[in-house]
């Protein structure tokens, strides 16, 4: 029984994971976490140099694919490349996406469409390709989307496209969780708030600007700090492993309690 060896429920050794957006902040965390836990990982991203840098941080077997899930063909090729390289696909982590911040009267419709395409349509396309492969294998699988606290809460600084897109990811997570439940494929999402990355590093500095912004934000975070990469690694390992077999359609907020209050 799992209760006799509970740590075995988190064992992902030998599993094959495809990570889109692997050169981004969350993608890099996922790559290091899953590879260090024993997964064979396929890293996909559109920036070859950044992708190579992430690959150097990974343990075990790593394969790189210089591509984005920007259309049906690209997504099918990513999954096919994963299967050609490692024989199967067990875990999909969708960490690709984008954000463009502008007030509604300044944002161009094309910009709004681009954010929705990158965060919603492309997530749907790669999940569709992965689902077909996982169904063909007949042994279930794990799909993990990357959402955001902004899928639940608005923001006054010009986040209409981003908030709308992440709310859509949350809805897609729930709908696919319901749809794929009988297949053994679980579909969940991790929704972080601000965590340390190259893009947010300035928020962790002791400058007047960073301190003022951080203090205002942390007033609403019960844990009293911003997120660190390791705060995302634990939830990801849970959602990628047998430990979460009875969990599907969930949005797991890695936010220090930000969305609880």
mmCIF file with all atom_site columns, C-alpha atoms in Angstrom, residues 56-256:
data_model
loop_
_atom_site.group_PDB
_atom_site.id
_atom_site.type_symbol
_atom_site.label_atom_id
_atom_site.label_alt_id
_atom_site.label_comp_id
_atom_site.label_asym_id
_atom_site.label_entity_id
_atom_site.label_seq_id
_atom_site.pdbx_PDB_ins_code
_atom_site.Cartn_x
_atom_site.Cartn_y
_atom_site.Cartn_z
_atom_site.occupancy
_atom_site.B_iso_or_equiv
_atom_site.pdbx_formal_charge
_atom_site.auth_seq_id
_atom_site.auth_comp_id
_atom_site.auth_asym_id
_atom_site.auth_atom_id
_atom_site.pdbx_PDB_model_num
ATOM 1   C CA . UNK A 1 56  ? 22.662  22.650 -18.852 1.00 0.00 ? 56  UNK A CA 1
ATOM 2   C CA . UNK A 1 57  ? 20.932  22.952 -15.481 1.00 0.00 ? 57  UNK A CA 1
ATOM 3   C CA . UNK A 1 58  ? 19.061  19.681 -15.884 1.00 0.00 ? 58  UNK A CA 1
ATOM 4   C CA . UNK A 1 59  ? 20.034  16.227 -14.683 1.00 0.00 ? 59  UNK A CA 1
ATOM 5   C CA . UNK A 1 60  ? 19.626  12.969 -16.579 1.00 0.00 ? 60  UNK A CA 1
ATOM 6   C CA . UNK A 1 61  ? 18.302  12.624 -20.112 1.00 0.00 ? 61  UNK A CA 1
ATOM 7   C CA . UNK A 1 62  ? 17.355  15.882 -21.792 1.00 0.00 ? 62  UNK A CA 1
ATOM 8   C CA . UNK A 1 63  ? 16.254  16.626 -25.331 1.00 0.00 ? 63  UNK A CA 1
ATOM 9   C CA . UNK A 1 64  ? 15.744  20.105 -26.782 1.00 0.00 ? 64  UNK A CA 1
ATOM 10  C CA . UNK A 1 65  ? 13.145  21.205 -29.324 1.00 0.00 ? 65  UNK A CA 1
ATOM 11  C CA . UNK A 1 66  ? 13.464  24.743 -30.665 1.00 0.00 ? 66  UNK A CA 1
ATOM 12  C CA . UNK A 1 67  ? 9.763   25.409 -31.186 1.00 0.00 ? 67  UNK A CA 1
ATOM 13  C CA . UNK A 1 68  ? 6.668   27.034 -29.731 1.00 0.00 ? 68  UNK A CA 1
ATOM 14  C CA . UNK A 1 69  ? 3.169   25.498 -29.627 1.00 0.00 ? 69  UNK A CA 1
ATOM 15  C CA . UNK A 1 70  ? 1.982   28.168 -32.057 1.00 0.00 ? 70  UNK A CA 1
ATOM 16  C CA . UNK A 1 71  ? -0.155  25.988 -34.316 1.00 0.00 ? 71  UNK A CA 1
ATOM 17  C CA . UNK A 1 72  ? -1.552  22.492 -34.697 1.00 0.00 ? 72  UNK A CA 1
ATOM 18  C CA . UNK A 1 73  ? 1.384   21.252 -36.782 1.00 0.00 ? 73  UNK A CA 1
ATOM 19  C CA . UNK A 1 74  ? 4.010   22.507 -34.328 1.00 0.00 ? 74  UNK A CA 1
ATOM 20  C CA . UNK A 1 75  ? 2.220   20.861 -31.418 1.00 0.00 ? 75  UNK A CA 1
ATOM 21  C CA . UNK A 1 76  ? 1.901   17.524 -33.205 1.00 0.00 ? 76  UNK A CA 1
ATOM 22  C CA . UNK A 1 77  ? 5.594   17.642 -34.091 1.00 0.00 ? 77  UNK A CA 1
ATOM 23  C CA . UNK A 1 78  ? 6.592   18.359 -30.473 1.00 0.00 ? 78  UNK A CA 1
ATOM 24  C CA . UNK A 1 79  ? 4.678   15.339 -29.230 1.00 0.00 ? 79  UNK A CA 1
ATOM 25  C CA . UNK A 1 80  ? 5.991   13.160 -32.078 1.00 0.00 ? 80  UNK A CA 1
ATOM 26  C CA . UNK A 1 81  ? 9.560   14.252 -31.306 1.00 0.00 ? 81  UNK A CA 1
ATOM 27  C CA . UNK A 1 82  ? 9.046   13.367 -27.652 1.00 0.00 ? 82  UNK A CA 1
ATOM 28  C CA . UNK A 1 83  ? 7.816   9.888  -28.552 1.00 0.00 ? 83  UNK A CA 1
ATOM 29  C CA . UNK A 1 84  ? 10.594  9.341  -31.102 1.00 0.00 ? 84  UNK A CA 1
ATOM 30  C CA . UNK A 1 85  ? 13.200  10.318 -28.523 1.00 0.00 ? 85  UNK A CA 1
ATOM 31  C CA . UNK A 1 86  ? 11.917  8.633  -25.362 1.00 0.00 ? 86  UNK A CA 1
ATOM 32  C CA . UNK A 1 87  ? 9.196   6.254  -26.558 1.00 0.00 ? 87  UNK A CA 1
ATOM 33  C CA . UNK A 1 88  ? 6.168   7.804  -24.841 1.00 0.00 ? 88  UNK A CA 1
ATOM 34  C CA . UNK A 1 89  ? 4.709   10.901 -23.143 1.00 0.00 ? 89  UNK A CA 1
ATOM 35  C CA . UNK A 1 90  ? 3.588   10.823 -19.510 1.00 0.00 ? 90  UNK A CA 1
ATOM 36  C CA . UNK A 1 91  ? 3.630   14.445 -18.353 1.00 0.00 ? 91  UNK A CA 1
ATOM 37  C CA . UNK A 1 92  ? 2.903   17.720 -20.138 1.00 0.00 ? 92  UNK A CA 1
ATOM 38  C CA . UNK A 1 93  ? 3.781   21.027 -18.477 1.00 0.00 ? 93  UNK A CA 1
ATOM 39  C CA . UNK A 1 94  ? 2.469   24.036 -20.388 1.00 0.00 ? 94  UNK A CA 1
ATOM 40  C CA . UNK A 1 95  ? 4.679   26.915 -19.263 1.00 0.00 ? 95  UNK A CA 1
ATOM 41  C CA . UNK A 1 96  ? 4.605   28.864 -22.527 1.00 0.00 ? 96  UNK A CA 1
ATOM 42  C CA . UNK A 1 97  ? 2.727   32.154 -22.707 1.00 0.00 ? 97  UNK A CA 1
ATOM 43  C CA . UNK A 1 98  ? 3.070   35.932 -22.623 1.00 0.00 ? 98  UNK A CA 1
ATOM 44  C CA . UNK A 1 99  ? 1.846   39.134 -21.021 1.00 0.00 ? 99  UNK A CA 1
ATOM 45  C CA . UNK A 1 100 ? 1.393   42.633 -22.422 1.00 0.00 ? 100 UNK A CA 1
ATOM 46  C CA . UNK A 1 101 ? 0.383   45.329 -19.975 1.00 0.00 ? 101 UNK A CA 1
ATOM 47  C CA . UNK A 1 102 ? -1.634  48.326 -21.181 1.00 0.00 ? 102 UNK A CA 1
ATOM 48  C CA . UNK A 1 103 ? -4.778  50.142 -20.149 1.00 0.00 ? 103 UNK A CA 1
ATOM 49  C CA . UNK A 1 104 ? -7.785  49.207 -22.268 1.00 0.00 ? 104 UNK A CA 1
ATOM 50  C CA . UNK A 1 105 ? -7.863  52.507 -24.153 1.00 0.00 ? 105 UNK A CA 1
ATOM 51  C CA . UNK A 1 106 ? -4.190  52.095 -25.071 1.00 0.00 ? 106 UNK A CA 1
ATOM 52  C CA . UNK A 1 107 ? -4.123  48.386 -25.923 1.00 0.00 ? 107 UNK A CA 1
ATOM 53  C CA . UNK A 1 108 ? -4.466  47.458 -29.574 1.00 0.00 ? 108 UNK A CA 1
ATOM 54  C CA . UNK A 1 109 ? -6.910  44.649 -30.415 1.00 0.00 ? 109 UNK A CA 1
ATOM 55  C CA . UNK A 1 110 ? -4.032  42.764 -32.033 1.00 0.00 ? 110 UNK A CA 1
ATOM 56  C CA . UNK A 1 111 ? -2.119  42.816 -28.739 1.00 0.00 ? 111 UNK A CA 1
ATOM 57  C CA . UNK A 1 112 ? -5.133  41.458 -26.865 1.00 0.00 ? 112 UNK A CA 1
ATOM 58  C CA . UNK A 1 113 ? -5.499  38.704 -29.475 1.00 0.00 ? 113 UNK A CA 1
ATOM 59  C CA . UNK A 1 114 ? -1.792  37.812 -29.223 1.00 0.00 ? 114 UNK A CA 1
ATOM 60  C CA . UNK A 1 115 ? -1.985  37.357 -25.441 1.00 0.00 ? 115 UNK A CA 1
ATOM 61  C CA . UNK A 1 116 ? -5.112  35.237 -25.723 1.00 0.00 ? 116 UNK A CA 1
ATOM 62  C CA . UNK A 1 117 ? -3.528  33.144 -28.471 1.00 0.00 ? 117 UNK A CA 1
ATOM 63  C CA . UNK A 1 118 ? -0.281  32.529 -26.569 1.00 0.00 ? 118 UNK A CA 1
ATOM 64  C CA . UNK A 1 119 ? -1.919  31.772 -23.231 1.00 0.00 ? 119 UNK A CA 1
ATOM 65  C CA . UNK A 1 120 ? -5.161  30.076 -24.211 1.00 0.00 ? 120 UNK A CA 1
ATOM 66  C CA . UNK A 1 121 ? -5.243  28.784 -27.783 1.00 0.00 ? 121 UNK A CA 1
ATOM 67  C CA . UNK A 1 122 ? -1.681  27.478 -27.763 1.00 0.00 ? 122 UNK A CA 1
ATOM 68  C CA . UNK A 1 123 ? -2.231  25.824 -24.373 1.00 0.00 ? 123 UNK A CA 1
ATOM 69  C CA . UNK A 1 124 ? -5.318  24.130 -25.801 1.00 0.00 ? 124 UNK A CA 1
ATOM 70  C CA . UNK A 1 125 ? -3.472  23.001 -28.927 1.00 0.00 ? 125 UNK A CA 1
ATOM 71  C CA . UNK A 1 126 ? -0.559  21.369 -27.112 1.00 0.00 ? 126 UNK A CA 1
ATOM 72  C CA . UNK A 1 127 ? -2.921  19.772 -24.574 1.00 0.00 ? 127 UNK A CA 1
ATOM 73  C CA . UNK A 1 128 ? -4.932  18.381 -27.491 1.00 0.00 ? 128 UNK A CA 1
ATOM 74  C CA . UNK A 1 129 ? -1.838  16.839 -29.098 1.00 0.00 ? 129 UNK A CA 1
ATOM 75  C CA . UNK A 1 130 ? -0.642  15.409 -25.776 1.00 0.00 ? 130 UNK A CA 1
ATOM 76  C CA . UNK A 1 131 ? -4.081  14.038 -24.932 1.00 0.00 ? 131 UNK A CA 1
ATOM 77  C CA . UNK A 1 132 ? -4.212  12.080 -28.184 1.00 0.00 ? 132 UNK A CA 1
ATOM 78  C CA . UNK A 1 133 ? -0.853  10.476 -27.439 1.00 0.00 ? 133 UNK A CA 1
ATOM 79  C CA . UNK A 1 134 ? -1.704  9.708  -23.817 1.00 0.00 ? 134 UNK A CA 1
ATOM 80  C CA . UNK A 1 135 ? -5.018  8.149  -24.834 1.00 0.00 ? 135 UNK A CA 1
ATOM 81  C CA . UNK A 1 136 ? -3.240  5.988  -27.423 1.00 0.00 ? 136 UNK A CA 1
ATOM 82  C CA . UNK A 1 137 ? -0.819  4.762  -24.756 1.00 0.00 ? 137 UNK A CA 1
ATOM 83  C CA . UNK A 1 138 ? -3.763  3.848  -22.531 1.00 0.00 ? 138 UNK A CA 1
ATOM 84  C CA . UNK A 1 139 ? -1.966  4.409  -19.232 1.00 0.00 ? 139 UNK A CA 1
ATOM 85  C CA . UNK A 1 140 ? -3.208  7.854  -18.286 1.00 0.00 ? 140 UNK A CA 1
ATOM 86  C CA . UNK A 1 141 ? -1.050  10.933 -17.942 1.00 0.00 ? 141 UNK A CA 1
ATOM 87  C CA . UNK A 1 142 ? -0.562  14.292 -16.276 1.00 0.00 ? 142 UNK A CA 1
ATOM 88  C CA . UNK A 1 143 ? -1.264  17.694 -17.812 1.00 0.00 ? 143 UNK A CA 1
ATOM 89  C CA . UNK A 1 144 ? -0.202  20.746 -15.821 1.00 0.00 ? 144 UNK A CA 1
ATOM 90  C CA . UNK A 1 145 ? -1.098  24.233 -17.034 1.00 0.00 ? 145 UNK A CA 1
ATOM 91  C CA . UNK A 1 146 ? 0.440   27.418 -15.678 1.00 0.00 ? 146 UNK A CA 1
ATOM 92  C CA . UNK A 1 147 ? -2.214  29.871 -14.616 1.00 0.00 ? 147 UNK A CA 1
ATOM 93  C CA . UNK A 1 148 ? -1.863  32.849 -12.294 1.00 0.00 ? 148 UNK A CA 1
ATOM 94  C CA . UNK A 1 149 ? -3.496  34.478 -9.312  1.00 0.00 ? 149 UNK A CA 1
ATOM 95  C CA . UNK A 1 150 ? -4.602  36.969 -11.981 1.00 0.00 ? 150 UNK A CA 1
ATOM 96  C CA . UNK A 1 151 ? -6.981  34.326 -13.315 1.00 0.00 ? 151 UNK A CA 1
ATOM 97  C CA . UNK A 1 152 ? -8.985  34.877 -10.139 1.00 0.00 ? 152 UNK A CA 1
ATOM 98  C CA . UNK A 1 153 ? -8.221  38.495 -9.242  1.00 0.00 ? 153 UNK A CA 1
ATOM 99  C CA . UNK A 1 154 ? -8.124  41.610 -11.357 1.00 0.00 ? 154 UNK A CA 1
ATOM 100 C CA . UNK A 1 155 ? -5.382  44.247 -11.444 1.00 0.00 ? 155 UNK A CA 1
ATOM 101 C CA . UNK A 1 156 ? -5.672  47.996 -12.083 1.00 0.00 ? 156 UNK A CA 1
ATOM 102 C CA . UNK A 1 157 ? -2.447  48.411 -14.056 1.00 0.00 ? 157 UNK A CA 1
ATOM 103 C CA . UNK A 1 158 ? -3.676  47.259 -17.476 1.00 0.00 ? 158 UNK A CA 1
ATOM 104 C CA . UNK A 1 159 ? -4.036  43.496 -17.149 1.00 0.00 ? 159 UNK A CA 1
ATOM 105 C CA . UNK A 1 160 ? -7.284  42.956 -19.076 1.00 0.00 ? 160 UNK A CA 1
ATOM 106 C CA . UNK A 1 161 ? -5.678  40.623 -21.617 1.00 0.00 ? 161 UNK A CA 1
ATOM 107 C CA . UNK A 1 162 ? -3.608  38.695 -19.077 1.00 0.00 ? 162 UNK A CA 1
ATOM 108 C CA . UNK A 1 163 ? -6.396  38.314 -16.497 1.00 0.00 ? 163 UNK A CA 1
ATOM 109 C CA . UNK A 1 164 ? -8.854  37.224 -19.190 1.00 0.00 ? 164 UNK A CA 1
ATOM 110 C CA . UNK A 1 165 ? -6.401  34.706 -20.597 1.00 0.00 ? 165 UNK A CA 1
ATOM 111 C CA . UNK A 1 166 ? -5.583  33.142 -17.239 1.00 0.00 ? 166 UNK A CA 1
ATOM 112 C CA . UNK A 1 167 ? -9.261  32.961 -16.298 1.00 0.00 ? 167 UNK A CA 1
ATOM 113 C CA . UNK A 1 168 ? -9.725  31.068 -19.563 1.00 0.00 ? 168 UNK A CA 1
ATOM 114 C CA . UNK A 1 169 ? -6.885  28.707 -18.631 1.00 0.00 ? 169 UNK A CA 1
ATOM 115 C CA . UNK A 1 170 ? -8.651  28.054 -15.326 1.00 0.00 ? 170 UNK A CA 1
ATOM 116 C CA . UNK A 1 171 ? -11.883 27.251 -17.160 1.00 0.00 ? 171 UNK A CA 1
ATOM 117 C CA . UNK A 1 172 ? -10.060 24.990 -19.598 1.00 0.00 ? 172 UNK A CA 1
ATOM 118 C CA . UNK A 1 173 ? -8.418  23.177 -16.686 1.00 0.00 ? 173 UNK A CA 1
ATOM 119 C CA . UNK A 1 174 ? -11.781 22.456 -15.090 1.00 0.00 ? 174 UNK A CA 1
ATOM 120 C CA . UNK A 1 175 ? -13.464 21.451 -18.349 1.00 0.00 ? 175 UNK A CA 1
ATOM 121 C CA . UNK A 1 176 ? -10.649 19.108 -19.399 1.00 0.00 ? 176 UNK A CA 1
ATOM 122 C CA . UNK A 1 177 ? -10.457 17.686 -15.893 1.00 0.00 ? 177 UNK A CA 1
ATOM 123 C CA . UNK A 1 178 ? -14.107 16.701 -16.251 1.00 0.00 ? 178 UNK A CA 1
ATOM 124 C CA . UNK A 1 179 ? -13.769 15.494 -19.832 1.00 0.00 ? 179 UNK A CA 1
ATOM 125 C CA . UNK A 1 180 ? -10.641 13.397 -19.367 1.00 0.00 ? 180 UNK A CA 1
ATOM 126 C CA . UNK A 1 181 ? -11.391 12.003 -15.914 1.00 0.00 ? 181 UNK A CA 1
ATOM 127 C CA . UNK A 1 182 ? -12.434 8.554  -17.201 1.00 0.00 ? 182 UNK A CA 1
ATOM 128 C CA . UNK A 1 183 ? -9.206  8.227  -19.244 1.00 0.00 ? 183 UNK A CA 1
ATOM 129 C CA . UNK A 1 184 ? -6.809  8.410  -16.298 1.00 0.00 ? 184 UNK A CA 1
ATOM 130 C CA . UNK A 1 185 ? -5.395  11.709 -17.563 1.00 0.00 ? 185 UNK A CA 1
ATOM 131 C CA . UNK A 1 186 ? -5.457  14.377 -14.865 1.00 0.00 ? 186 UNK A CA 1
ATOM 132 C CA . UNK A 1 187 ? -5.544  18.071 -15.756 1.00 0.00 ? 187 UNK A CA 1
ATOM 133 C CA . UNK A 1 188 ? -4.596  20.674 -13.160 1.00 0.00 ? 188 UNK A CA 1
ATOM 134 C CA . UNK A 1 189 ? -3.012  24.126 -13.025 1.00 0.00 ? 189 UNK A CA 1
ATOM 135 C CA . UNK A 1 190 ? -0.498  25.892 -10.828 1.00 0.00 ? 190 UNK A CA 1
ATOM 136 C CA . UNK A 1 191 ? -1.377  29.547 -10.246 1.00 0.00 ? 191 UNK A CA 1
ATOM 137 C CA . UNK A 1 192 ? 1.504   31.497 -8.734  1.00 0.00 ? 192 UNK A CA 1
ATOM 138 C CA . UNK A 1 193 ? 1.689   35.071 -7.641  1.00 0.00 ? 193 UNK A CA 1
ATOM 139 C CA . UNK A 1 194 ? 4.972   37.013 -7.886  1.00 0.00 ? 194 UNK A CA 1
ATOM 140 C CA . UNK A 1 195 ? 8.000   34.737 -7.552  1.00 0.00 ? 195 UNK A CA 1
ATOM 141 C CA . UNK A 1 196 ? 11.689  35.320 -8.090  1.00 0.00 ? 196 UNK A CA 1
ATOM 142 C CA . UNK A 1 197 ? 12.742  35.221 -11.741 1.00 0.00 ? 197 UNK A CA 1
ATOM 143 C CA . UNK A 1 198 ? 14.926  37.276 -14.104 1.00 0.00 ? 198 UNK A CA 1
ATOM 144 C CA . UNK A 1 199 ? 11.877  39.454 -14.866 1.00 0.00 ? 199 UNK A CA 1
ATOM 145 C CA . UNK A 1 200 ? 10.971  40.094 -11.222 1.00 0.00 ? 200 UNK A CA 1
ATOM 146 C CA . UNK A 1 201 ? 14.451  40.201 -9.663  1.00 0.00 ? 201 UNK A CA 1
ATOM 147 C CA . UNK A 1 202 ? 14.214  43.991 -9.258  1.00 0.00 ? 202 UNK A CA 1
ATOM 148 C CA . UNK A 1 203 ? 11.246  43.547 -6.894  1.00 0.00 ? 203 UNK A CA 1
ATOM 149 C CA . UNK A 1 204 ? 13.493  41.696 -4.442  1.00 0.00 ? 204 UNK A CA 1
ATOM 150 C CA . UNK A 1 205 ? 16.059  44.521 -4.288  1.00 0.00 ? 205 UNK A CA 1
ATOM 151 C CA . UNK A 1 206 ? 16.405  47.091 -1.508  1.00 0.00 ? 206 UNK A CA 1
ATOM 152 C CA . UNK A 1 207 ? 15.698  50.113 -3.689  1.00 0.00 ? 207 UNK A CA 1
ATOM 153 C CA . UNK A 1 208 ? 13.034  52.680 -2.718  1.00 0.00 ? 208 UNK A CA 1
ATOM 154 C CA . UNK A 1 209 ? 10.899  51.753 -5.728  1.00 0.00 ? 209 UNK A CA 1
ATOM 155 C CA . UNK A 1 210 ? 11.095  48.024 -5.078  1.00 0.00 ? 210 UNK A CA 1
ATOM 156 C CA . UNK A 1 211 ? 10.550  48.411 -1.338  1.00 0.00 ? 211 UNK A CA 1
ATOM 157 C CA . UNK A 1 212 ? 7.442   50.553 -1.814  1.00 0.00 ? 212 UNK A CA 1
ATOM 158 C CA . UNK A 1 213 ? 5.889   48.176 -4.326  1.00 0.00 ? 213 UNK A CA 1
ATOM 159 C CA . UNK A 1 214 ? 6.827   45.099 -2.302  1.00 0.00 ? 214 UNK A CA 1
ATOM 160 C CA . UNK A 1 215 ? 5.458   46.502 0.958   1.00 0.00 ? 215 UNK A CA 1
ATOM 161 C CA . UNK A 1 216 ? 2.138   47.331 -0.680  1.00 0.00 ? 216 UNK A CA 1
ATOM 162 C CA . UNK A 1 217 ? 1.863   43.891 -2.207  1.00 0.00 ? 217 UNK A CA 1
ATOM 163 C CA . UNK A 1 218 ? 2.977   41.979 0.883   1.00 0.00 ? 218 UNK A CA 1
ATOM 164 C CA . UNK A 1 219 ? 0.307   43.675 2.958   1.00 0.00 ? 219 UNK A CA 1
ATOM 165 C CA . UNK A 1 220 ? -2.078  41.244 1.239   1.00 0.00 ? 220 UNK A CA 1
ATOM 166 C CA . UNK A 1 221 ? 0.135   38.133 1.460   1.00 0.00 ? 221 UNK A CA 1
ATOM 167 C CA . UNK A 1 222 ? -0.371  36.219 4.732   1.00 0.00 ? 222 UNK A CA 1
ATOM 168 C CA . UNK A 1 223 ? 3.018   34.504 4.443   1.00 0.00 ? 223 UNK A CA 1
ATOM 169 C CA . UNK A 1 224 ? 4.668   37.933 4.310   1.00 0.00 ? 224 UNK A CA 1
ATOM 170 C CA . UNK A 1 225 ? 7.114   37.297 1.472   1.00 0.00 ? 225 UNK A CA 1
ATOM 171 C CA . UNK A 1 226 ? 7.367   36.925 -2.271  1.00 0.00 ? 226 UNK A CA 1
ATOM 172 C CA . UNK A 1 227 ? 7.671   33.508 -3.872  1.00 0.00 ? 227 UNK A CA 1
ATOM 173 C CA . UNK A 1 228 ? 10.851  31.571 -4.543  1.00 0.00 ? 228 UNK A CA 1
ATOM 174 C CA . UNK A 1 229 ? 11.356  28.974 -7.315  1.00 0.00 ? 229 UNK A CA 1
ATOM 175 C CA . UNK A 1 230 ? 11.263  26.115 -4.811  1.00 0.00 ? 230 UNK A CA 1
ATOM 176 C CA . UNK A 1 231 ? 7.753   27.201 -3.814  1.00 0.00 ? 231 UNK A CA 1
ATOM 177 C CA . UNK A 1 232 ? 6.653   26.036 -7.269  1.00 0.00 ? 232 UNK A CA 1
ATOM 178 C CA . UNK A 1 233 ? 8.689   22.828 -7.381  1.00 0.00 ? 233 UNK A CA 1
ATOM 179 C CA . UNK A 1 234 ? 6.734   21.013 -4.655  1.00 0.00 ? 234 UNK A CA 1
ATOM 180 C CA . UNK A 1 235 ? 3.286   21.637 -6.162  1.00 0.00 ? 235 UNK A CA 1
ATOM 181 C CA . UNK A 1 236 ? 4.576   20.649 -9.598  1.00 0.00 ? 236 UNK A CA 1
ATOM 182 C CA . UNK A 1 237 ? 5.999   17.351 -8.371  1.00 0.00 ? 237 UNK A CA 1
ATOM 183 C CA . UNK A 1 238 ? 2.699   16.608 -6.642  1.00 0.00 ? 238 UNK A CA 1
ATOM 184 C CA . UNK A 1 239 ? 0.656   17.295 -9.787  1.00 0.00 ? 239 UNK A CA 1
ATOM 185 C CA . UNK A 1 240 ? 3.075   15.341 -11.999 1.00 0.00 ? 240 UNK A CA 1
ATOM 186 C CA . UNK A 1 241 ? 3.141   12.246 -9.807  1.00 0.00 ? 241 UNK A CA 1
ATOM 187 C CA . UNK A 1 242 ? 0.848   9.448  -8.651  1.00 0.00 ? 242 UNK A CA 1
ATOM 188 C CA . UNK A 1 243 ? 0.223   11.439 -5.478  1.00 0.00 ? 243 UNK A CA 1
ATOM 189 C CA . UNK A 1 244 ? -2.322  13.560 -7.395  1.00 0.00 ? 244 UNK A CA 1
ATOM 190 C CA . UNK A 1 245 ? -4.146  10.716 -9.171  1.00 0.00 ? 245 UNK A CA 1
ATOM 191 C CA . UNK A 1 246 ? -7.446  11.647 -7.488  1.00 0.00 ? 246 UNK A CA 1
ATOM 192 C CA . UNK A 1 247 ? -7.028  15.374 -8.180  1.00 0.00 ? 247 UNK A CA 1
ATOM 193 C CA . UNK A 1 248 ? -8.201  16.830 -11.488 1.00 0.00 ? 248 UNK A CA 1
ATOM 194 C CA . UNK A 1 249 ? -9.676  20.108 -12.637 1.00 0.00 ? 249 UNK A CA 1
ATOM 195 C CA . UNK A 1 250 ? -7.991  21.959 -9.770  1.00 0.00 ? 250 UNK A CA 1
ATOM 196 C CA . UNK A 1 251 ? -6.253  25.331 -9.670  1.00 0.00 ? 251 UNK A CA 1
ATOM 197 C CA . UNK A 1 252 ? -3.467  25.143 -7.086  1.00 0.00 ? 252 UNK A CA 1
ATOM 198 C CA . UNK A 1 253 ? -2.563  28.634 -5.885  1.00 0.00 ? 253 UNK A CA 1
ATOM 199 C CA . UNK A 1 254 ? 1.130   28.971 -5.043  1.00 0.00 ? 254 UNK A CA 1
ATOM 200 C CA . UNK A 1 255 ? 0.655   32.420 -3.593  1.00 0.00 ? 255 UNK A CA 1
ATOM 201 C CA . UNK A 1 256 ? 1.432   32.526 0.122   1.00 0.00 ? 256 UNK A CA 1
#
